[in-house]
Amino acid sequence: MRPEDVVNLDAYPILDRSDPARTALVERLRQELEENQFVSLPDFILPAAREQAVADAMEARGRAHHNNSNRNCYLHRTGDPSLPDDHPRNIMLSASTKMIAYDRFSDQSPVKLLYHWEPVRQMVAEIVGVEKLYDNEDPCQPVNLLCYETGDRSAWHFDSVNAFTMTLMLQAAEVGGEFEMVPNTRTDDDQNYDYVGRVVTGQCPEDAVAVAREAGALCIFRGCNSLHRVSPVVGDTTRVMGVFVYENEPGIVGDPEVNATVYGEREAVAG
Ligand SMILES: O=C(O)CCC(=O)C(=O)O
Ligand SMILES: [Fe+2]
């Protein structure tokens, strides 16, 4: 497969940077991201590419790391004993997912072709409002296949590292697996603990926006200040999500200790 066979270029004419249709599209998506903290690009990949990516996930399924965690919404495993029990830093939430690292699935996978393709990287840079983005160069991190089987879910959390997150729905669950977000739950200057506490204890369901995620939809979201979660999956169909990490500088790799918590301990390589 070639990248041109992965991306739906009829709906997303991203090849020619001088094409006015591309300029208008990118501008619309940039505005939508700014307003809502997320933007969804339906039918971003073609059906055959999507099916191949799901097959890649199923083939690599046995090499997934099972993540069962109990963490607060700041992704810390321990709370703060100096704060009250009902403070959001002390409210622990459980999550369970299966993570397939970059080096655990096929290099021919359509999700890798898409990620490493300059027209996609450049489109994303313009949507998130930066000059240029670079591929992550960690062995595990650049592209992951995140699988949710029945009972799996992610708990309310803020993303901690990147200014934006990009996901691609490869296969939706039959029931559940909804991606929900509470835009601007906090700001850079205000932790808004009262409100965060109410959201994570389920007192503000009406504030959560359900992000429509048909299979094939790309989503770019700012998860740093907007709580988000994935509701529990029910049924035999695995929810399969591609997760992509772009960087603002070249040569970025992850911290092996942090990686071990996400991808599991790796066997030491001799030599
Ligand atoms: O699986 C999803 O839809 C979202 C995953 C997520 O929260 C993330 O990658 O930060
Ligand atoms: Fe997240």
mmCIF file of C-alpha atoms and ligand atoms in Angstrom:
data_model
loop_
_atom_site.group_PDB
_atom_site.id
_atom_site.type_symbol
_atom_site.label_atom_id
_atom_site.label_comp_id
_atom_site.label_asym_id
_atom_site.label_seq_id
_atom_site.Cartn_x
_atom_site.Cartn_y
_atom_site.Cartn_z
ATOM 1 C CA MET A 1 0.000 0.000 0.000
ATOM 2 C CA ARG A 2 1.106 3.584 -0.639
ATOM 3 C CA PRO A 3 0.119 6.573 1.528
ATOM 4 C CA GLU A 4 -2.073 7.735 -1.371
ATOM 5 C CA ASP A 5 -4.082 4.531 -0.887
ATOM 6 C CA VAL A 6 -4.520 5.236 2.828
ATOM 7 C CA VAL A 7 -5.742 8.832 2.993
ATOM 8 C CA ASN A 8 -9.107 9.757 1.462
ATOM 9 C CA LEU A 9 -7.680 12.412 -0.861
ATOM 10 C CA ASP A 10 -11.057 13.147 -2.463
ATOM 11 C CA ALA A 11 -12.473 14.363 0.842
ATOM 12 C CA TYR A 12 -9.127 15.711 2.113
ATOM 13 C CA PRO A 13 -7.205 17.287 -0.811
ATOM 14 C CA ILE A 14 -3.966 17.760 1.122
ATOM 15 C CA LEU A 15 -1.397 17.074 -1.605
ATOM 16 C CA ASP A 16 -1.220 20.446 -3.291
ATOM 17 C CA ARG A 17 -0.425 23.211 -0.812
ATOM 18 C CA SER A 18 -1.535 25.858 -3.293
ATOM 19 C CA ASP A 19 -5.013 24.321 -3.733
ATOM 20 C CA PRO A 20 -7.628 26.783 -2.378
ATOM 21 C CA ALA A 21 -9.782 23.805 -1.320
ATOM 22 C CA ARG A 22 -6.925 22.681 0.928
ATOM 23 C CA THR A 23 -6.491 26.163 2.383
ATOM 24 C CA ALA A 24 -10.211 26.440 3.158
ATOM 25 C CA LEU A 25 -10.342 22.945 4.669
ATOM 26 C CA VAL A 26 -7.352 23.491 6.944
ATOM 27 C CA GLU A 27 -8.642 26.878 8.063
ATOM 28 C CA ARG A 28 -12.041 25.420 8.945
ATOM 29 C CA LEU A 29 -10.440 22.592 10.939
ATOM 30 C CA ARG A 30 -8.072 24.992 12.713
ATOM 31 C CA GLN A 31 -10.973 27.180 13.806
ATOM 32 C CA GLU A 32 -12.999 24.216 14.956
ATOM 33 C CA LEU A 33 -10.131 22.934 17.081
ATOM 34 C CA GLU A 34 -9.650 26.359 18.614
ATOM 35 C CA GLU A 35 -13.352 26.714 19.451
ATOM 36 C CA ASN A 36 -14.158 23.205 20.683
ATOM 37 C CA GLN A 37 -10.749 21.843 21.793
ATOM 38 C CA PHE A 38 -11.317 18.930 19.409
ATOM 39 C CA VAL A 39 -11.927 18.470 15.734
ATOM 40 C CA SER A 40 -13.087 15.338 13.967
ATOM 41 C CA LEU A 41 -12.233 14.471 10.346
ATOM 42 C CA PRO A 42 -14.719 11.775 9.256
ATOM 43 C CA ASP A 43 -13.720 9.185 6.623
ATOM 44 C CA PHE A 44 -10.092 10.273 6.772
ATOM 45 C CA ILE A 45 -8.826 6.875 5.691
ATOM 46 C CA LEU A 46 -10.121 4.669 2.923
ATOM 47 C CA PRO A 47 -12.010 1.475 3.813
ATOM 48 C CA ALA A 48 -9.360 -0.982 2.544
ATOM 49 C CA ALA A 49 -6.648 0.788 4.554
ATOM 50 C CA ARG A 50 -8.825 0.788 7.642
ATOM 51 C CA GLU A 51 -9.507 -2.936 7.299
ATOM 52 C CA GLN A 52 -5.794 -3.633 6.900
ATOM 53 C CA ALA A 53 -4.989 -1.602 10.032
ATOM 54 C CA VAL A 54 -7.575 -3.552 12.043
ATOM 55 C CA ALA A 55 -6.062 -6.798 10.730
ATOM 56 C CA ASP A 56 -2.607 -5.544 11.816
ATOM 57 C CA ALA A 57 -3.981 -4.899 15.317
ATOM 58 C CA MET A 58 -5.567 -8.343 15.516
ATOM 59 C CA GLU A 59 -2.322 -9.963 14.314
ATOM 60 C CA ALA A 60 -0.311 -8.093 16.970
ATOM 61 C CA ARG A 61 -2.934 -8.502 19.688
ATOM 62 C CA GLY A 62 -0.886 -11.122 21.588
ATOM 63 C CA ARG A 63 1.990 -8.649 21.901
ATOM 64 C CA ALA A 64 -0.166 -5.948 23.509
ATOM 65 C CA HIS A 65 0.625 -4.698 26.994
ATOM 66 C CA HIS A 66 -2.372 -4.924 29.332
ATOM 67 C CA ASN A 67 -2.686 -1.708 31.261
ATOM 68 C CA ASN A 68 -4.836 -1.904 34.362
ATOM 69 C CA SER A 69 -4.292 1.253 36.294
ATOM 70 C CA ASN A 70 -5.701 3.099 39.242
ATOM 71 C CA ARG A 71 -4.780 6.744 38.913
ATOM 72 C CA ASN A 72 -6.119 10.220 39.543
ATOM 73 C CA CYS A 73 -7.118 12.407 36.611
ATOM 74 C CA TYR A 74 -3.583 13.856 36.565
ATOM 75 C CA LEU A 75 -2.360 10.317 35.809
ATOM 76 C CA HIS A 76 -0.598 9.947 39.165
ATOM 77 C CA ARG A 77 -0.752 6.643 40.965
ATOM 78 C CA THR A 78 -0.559 8.189 44.420
ATOM 79 C CA GLY A 79 -2.605 10.986 45.902
ATOM 80 C CA ASP A 80 -1.624 13.803 48.225
ATOM 81 C CA PRO A 81 -2.204 12.950 51.910
ATOM 82 C CA SER A 82 -2.120 16.645 52.845
ATOM 83 C CA LEU A 83 -5.350 17.185 50.874
ATOM 84 C CA PRO A 84 -8.874 15.992 51.784
ATOM 85 C CA ASP A 85 -10.057 12.594 50.583
ATOM 86 C CA ASP A 86 -12.534 14.133 48.165
ATOM 87 C CA HIS A 87 -9.941 16.360 46.489
ATOM 88 C CA PRO A 88 -9.487 15.363 42.807
ATOM 89 C CA ARG A 89 -5.830 14.569 43.506
ATOM 90 C CA ASN A 90 -7.067 11.862 45.884
ATOM 91 C CA ILE A 91 -9.845 10.451 43.731
ATOM 92 C CA MET A 92 -8.448 7.326 42.096
ATOM 93 C CA LEU A 93 -10.104 6.044 38.935
ATOM 94 C CA SER A 94 -9.563 2.699 37.308
ATOM 95 C CA ALA A 95 -8.854 2.137 33.638
ATOM 96 C CA SER A 96 -8.055 -0.852 31.513
ATOM 97 C CA THR A 97 -6.735 -0.978 27.935
ATOM 98 C CA LYS A 98 -4.453 -3.046 25.718
ATOM 99 C CA MET A 99 -1.568 -1.161 24.157
ATOM 100 C CA ILE A 100 0.303 -2.297 21.040
ATOM 101 C CA ALA A 101 3.609 -0.397 20.819
ATOM 102 C CA TYR A 102 5.091 0.904 17.559
ATOM 103 C CA ASP A 103 7.710 -1.836 17.393
ATOM 104 C CA ARG A 104 5.136 -4.580 17.968
ATOM 105 C CA PHE A 105 3.200 -4.331 14.701
ATOM 106 C CA SER A 106 3.886 -4.301 10.983
ATOM 107 C CA ASP A 107 5.992 -1.537 9.433
ATOM 108 C CA GLN A 108 3.726 -1.802 6.388
ATOM 109 C CA SER A 109 0.668 -0.926 8.460
ATOM 110 C CA PRO A 110 -1.427 1.860 6.894
ATOM 111 C CA VAL A 111 -1.322 3.800 10.178
ATOM 112 C CA LYS A 112 2.480 3.990 9.947
ATOM 113 C CA LEU A 113 2.347 5.029 6.275
ATOM 114 C CA LEU A 114 -0.087 7.800 7.165
ATOM 115 C CA TYR A 115 1.971 8.985 10.147
ATOM 116 C CA HIS A 116 5.263 9.228 8.249
ATOM 117 C CA TRP A 117 3.768 10.982 5.227
ATOM 118 C CA GLU A 118 4.725 14.645 4.904
ATOM 119 C CA PRO A 119 1.333 15.819 3.539
ATOM 120 C CA VAL A 120 -0.407 14.509 6.679
ATOM 121 C CA ARG A 121 2.230 15.884 9.044
ATOM 122 C CA GLN A 122 2.032 19.294 7.358
ATOM 123 C CA MET A 123 -1.770 19.337 7.438
ATOM 124 C CA VAL A 124 -1.742 18.554 11.163
ATOM 125 C CA ALA A 125 0.880 21.255 11.819
ATOM 126 C CA GLU A 126 -1.338 23.845 10.181
ATOM 127 C CA ILE A 127 -4.459 22.686 12.052
ATOM 128 C CA VAL A 128 -2.711 22.875 15.431
ATOM 129 C CA GLY A 129 -1.073 26.165 14.456
ATOM 130 C CA VAL A 130 2.650 25.391 14.387
ATOM 131 C CA GLU A 131 5.188 25.876 11.629
ATOM 132 C CA LYS A 132 6.432 22.316 11.506
ATOM 133 C CA LEU A 133 6.018 18.981 13.259
ATOM 134 C CA TYR A 134 8.453 16.077 13.519
ATOM 135 C CA ASP A 135 8.006 12.353 13.910
ATOM 136 C CA ASN A 136 8.693 10.965 17.362
ATOM 137 C CA GLU A 137 11.764 8.697 17.240
ATOM 138 C CA ASP A 138 11.139 6.483 20.232
ATOM 139 C CA PRO A 139 10.992 2.743 19.527
ATOM 140 C CA CYS A 140 7.565 2.458 21.235
ATOM 141 C CA GLN A 141 5.763 5.790 21.010
ATOM 142 C CA PRO A 142 5.267 7.193 17.491
ATOM 143 C CA VAL A 143 2.142 5.234 16.553
ATOM 144 C CA ASN A 144 0.247 2.883 18.848
ATOM 145 C CA LEU A 145 -2.717 0.620 18.351
ATOM 146 C CA LEU A 146 -4.849 1.006 21.442
ATOM 147 C CA CYS A 147 -7.391 -1.782 21.891
ATOM 148 C CA TYR A 148 -10.424 -1.823 24.179
ATOM 149 C CA GLU A 149 -12.122 -5.179 24.650
ATOM 150 C CA THR A 150 -15.336 -5.733 26.573
ATOM 151 C CA GLY A 151 -15.051 -4.046 29.992
ATOM 152 C CA ASP A 152 -12.068 -1.923 28.961
ATOM 153 C CA ARG A 153 -12.281 1.846 29.393
ATOM 154 C CA SER A 154 -10.190 4.888 30.100
ATOM 155 C CA ALA A 155 -10.990 7.047 33.109
ATOM 156 C CA TRP A 156 -11.354 10.845 33.209
ATOM 157 C CA HIS A 157 -7.902 12.345 32.713
ATOM 158 C CA PHE A 158 -5.875 15.257 31.437
ATOM 159 C CA ASP A 159 -3.144 14.360 28.946
ATOM 160 C CA SER A 160 0.163 15.319 30.456
ATOM 161 C CA VAL A 161 2.821 15.702 27.792
ATOM 162 C CA ASN A 162 1.741 16.878 24.367
ATOM 163 C CA ALA A 163 -0.077 20.043 23.352
ATOM 164 C CA PHE A 164 -2.427 17.972 21.230
ATOM 165 C CA THR A 165 -3.323 14.337 20.712
ATOM 166 C CA MET A 166 -4.257 12.688 17.441
ATOM 167 C CA THR A 167 -6.281 9.500 17.208
ATOM 168 C CA LEU A 168 -7.801 7.512 14.365
ATOM 169 C CA MET A 169 -10.810 5.298 14.980
ATOM 170 C CA LEU A 170 -10.082 2.048 13.174
ATOM 171 C CA GLN A 171 -12.908 -0.037 14.573
ATOM 172 C CA ALA A 172 -15.709 1.177 16.836
ATOM 173 C CA ALA A 173 -17.227 -0.901 19.630
ATOM 174 C CA GLU A 174 -20.758 -2.276 19.246
ATOM 175 C CA VAL A 175 -21.808 -0.574 22.470
ATOM 176 C CA GLY A 176 -19.939 1.934 24.619
ATOM 177 C CA GLY A 177 -16.417 3.091 23.886
ATOM 178 C CA GLU A 178 -17.723 6.643 23.598
ATOM 179 C CA PHE A 179 -15.089 9.350 23.651
ATOM 180 C CA GLU A 180 -16.322 12.108 25.944
ATOM 181 C CA MET A 181 -14.709 15.431 26.656
ATOM 182 C CA VAL A 182 -15.395 18.363 28.965
ATOM 183 C CA PRO A 183 -13.791 21.264 27.065
ATOM 184 C CA ASN A 184 -11.649 23.669 29.109
ATOM 185 C CA THR A 185 -12.210 21.973 32.448
ATOM 186 C CA ARG A 186 -9.180 23.893 33.698
ATOM 187 C CA THR A 187 -6.895 26.584 32.295
ATOM 188 C CA ASP A 188 -3.133 27.060 32.351
ATOM 189 C CA ASP A 189 -3.627 29.413 35.332
ATOM 190 C CA ASP A 190 -6.504 27.841 37.238
ATOM 191 C CA GLN A 191 -6.714 24.181 38.273
ATOM 192 C CA ASN A 192 -10.446 24.594 38.926
ATOM 193 C CA TYR A 193 -10.351 21.773 41.481
ATOM 194 C CA ASP A 194 -14.023 22.039 42.540
ATOM 195 C CA TYR A 195 -15.264 21.608 39.005
ATOM 196 C CA VAL A 196 -12.720 18.892 38.149
ATOM 197 C CA GLY A 197 -13.854 17.019 41.272
ATOM 198 C CA ARG A 198 -17.479 17.238 40.182
ATOM 199 C CA VAL A 199 -16.716 16.014 36.670
ATOM 200 C CA VAL A 200 -14.668 12.996 37.774
ATOM 201 C CA THR A 201 -17.340 11.985 40.302
ATOM 202 C CA GLY A 202 -20.016 12.065 37.612
ATOM 203 C CA GLN A 203 -21.904 15.146 38.792
ATOM 204 C CA CYS A 204 -21.752 17.040 35.474
ATOM 205 C CA PRO A 205 -22.840 14.591 32.783
ATOM 206 C CA GLU A 206 -24.489 17.397 30.820
ATOM 207 C CA ASP A 207 -21.107 19.145 30.376
ATOM 208 C CA ALA A 208 -19.520 16.204 28.569
ATOM 209 C CA VAL A 209 -19.492 16.426 24.797
ATOM 210 C CA ALA A 210 -19.677 13.049 23.074
ATOM 211 C CA VAL A 211 -17.284 13.199 20.147
ATOM 212 C CA ALA A 212 -18.815 11.321 17.224
ATOM 213 C CA ARG A 213 -16.354 8.704 16.166
ATOM 214 C CA GLU A 214 -17.305 6.571 13.219
ATOM 215 C CA ALA A 215 -14.654 4.137 12.033
ATOM 216 C CA GLY A 216 -12.242 5.979 9.745
ATOM 217 C CA ALA A 217 -12.500 9.310 11.596
ATOM 218 C CA LEU A 218 -9.352 11.154 12.587
ATOM 219 C CA CYS A 219 -9.586 13.239 15.745
ATOM 220 C CA ILE A 220 -7.245 15.985 16.909
ATOM 221 C CA PHE A 221 -7.863 17.211 20.421
ATOM 222 C CA ARG A 222 -6.282 19.308 23.111
ATOM 223 C CA GLY A 223 -6.451 17.005 26.106
ATOM 224 C CA CYS A 224 -4.146 18.951 28.415
ATOM 225 C CA ASN A 225 -6.830 21.171 29.940
ATOM 226 C CA SER A 226 -9.954 19.272 28.895
ATOM 227 C CA LEU A 227 -10.882 16.183 30.885
ATOM 228 C CA HIS A 228 -11.721 13.244 28.635
ATOM 229 C CA ARG A 229 -12.428 9.555 28.916
ATOM 230 C CA VAL A 230 -13.613 6.494 26.990
ATOM 231 C CA SER A 231 -16.725 4.836 28.411
ATOM 232 C CA PRO A 232 -16.635 1.051 28.990
ATOM 233 C CA VAL A 233 -16.792 -1.107 25.884
ATOM 234 C CA VAL A 234 -19.485 -3.774 25.758
ATOM 235 C CA GLY A 235 -19.620 -6.629 23.251
ATOM 236 C CA ASP A 236 -17.343 -8.790 21.142
ATOM 237 C CA THR A 237 -16.060 -6.105 18.779
ATOM 238 C CA THR A 238 -12.735 -4.673 19.916
ATOM 239 C CA ARG A 239 -12.527 -0.884 19.778
ATOM 240 C CA VAL A 240 -9.264 -0.252 17.912
ATOM 241 C CA MET A 241 -7.726 3.185 17.956
ATOM 242 C CA GLY A 242 -4.586 4.441 16.257
ATOM 243 C CA VAL A 243 -2.786 6.976 18.454
ATOM 244 C CA PHE A 244 -0.131 9.255 16.906
ATOM 245 C CA VAL A 245 2.517 11.390 18.576
ATOM 246 C CA TYR A 246 4.113 14.300 16.711
ATOM 247 C CA GLU A 247 6.800 16.508 18.217
ATOM 248 C CA ASN A 248 7.885 20.140 17.947
ATOM 249 C CA GLU A 249 11.554 19.172 17.577
ATOM 250 C CA PRO A 250 13.376 16.380 15.790
ATOM 251 C CA GLY A 251 14.973 13.445 17.600
ATOM 252 C CA ILE A 252 12.546 13.116 20.528
ATOM 253 C CA VAL A 253 12.539 9.778 22.353
ATOM 254 C CA GLY A 254 10.686 8.742 25.498
ATOM 255 C CA ASP A 255 11.928 8.097 29.016
ATOM 256 C CA PRO A 256 12.413 4.304 29.286
ATOM 257 C CA GLU A 257 10.983 4.287 32.822
ATOM 258 C CA VAL A 258 7.802 6.022 31.730
ATOM 259 C CA ASN A 259 7.641 3.773 28.688
ATOM 260 C CA ALA A 260 7.774 0.710 30.934
ATOM 261 C CA THR A 261 4.580 1.860 32.663
ATOM 262 C CA VAL A 262 2.776 2.221 29.338
ATOM 263 C CA TYR A 263 4.273 -0.546 27.198
ATOM 264 C CA GLY A 264 5.441 -3.000 29.873
ATOM 265 C CA GLU A 265 8.958 -4.022 30.807
ATOM 266 C CA ARG A 266 11.088 -4.909 27.793
ATOM 267 C CA GLU A 267 13.632 -7.698 27.802
ATOM 268 C CA ALA A 268 17.123 -6.217 27.954
ATOM 269 C CA VAL A 269 18.761 -6.605 24.570
ATOM 270 C CA ALA A 270 22.189 -8.234 24.831
ATOM 271 C CA GLY A 271 25.181 -6.513 23.237
HETATM 272 O O1 LIG B 1 -9.040 6.109 22.956
HETATM 273 C C1 LIG B 1 -9.368 7.305 22.844
HETATM 274 O O2 LIG B 1 -10.299 7.668 22.110
HETATM 275 C C2 LIG B 1 -8.658 8.402 23.588
HETATM 276 C C3 LIG B 1 -7.360 7.991 24.158
HETATM 277 C C4 LIG B 1 -6.755 9.106 24.953
HETATM 278 O O3 LIG B 1 -7.327 9.638 25.854
HETATM 279 C C5 LIG B 1 -5.419 9.581 24.633
HETATM 280 O O4 LIG B 1 -4.772 8.992 23.733
HETATM 281 O O5 LIG B 1 -4.955 10.534 25.276
HETATM 282 FE FE FE B 2 -6.011 11.161 26.822
#
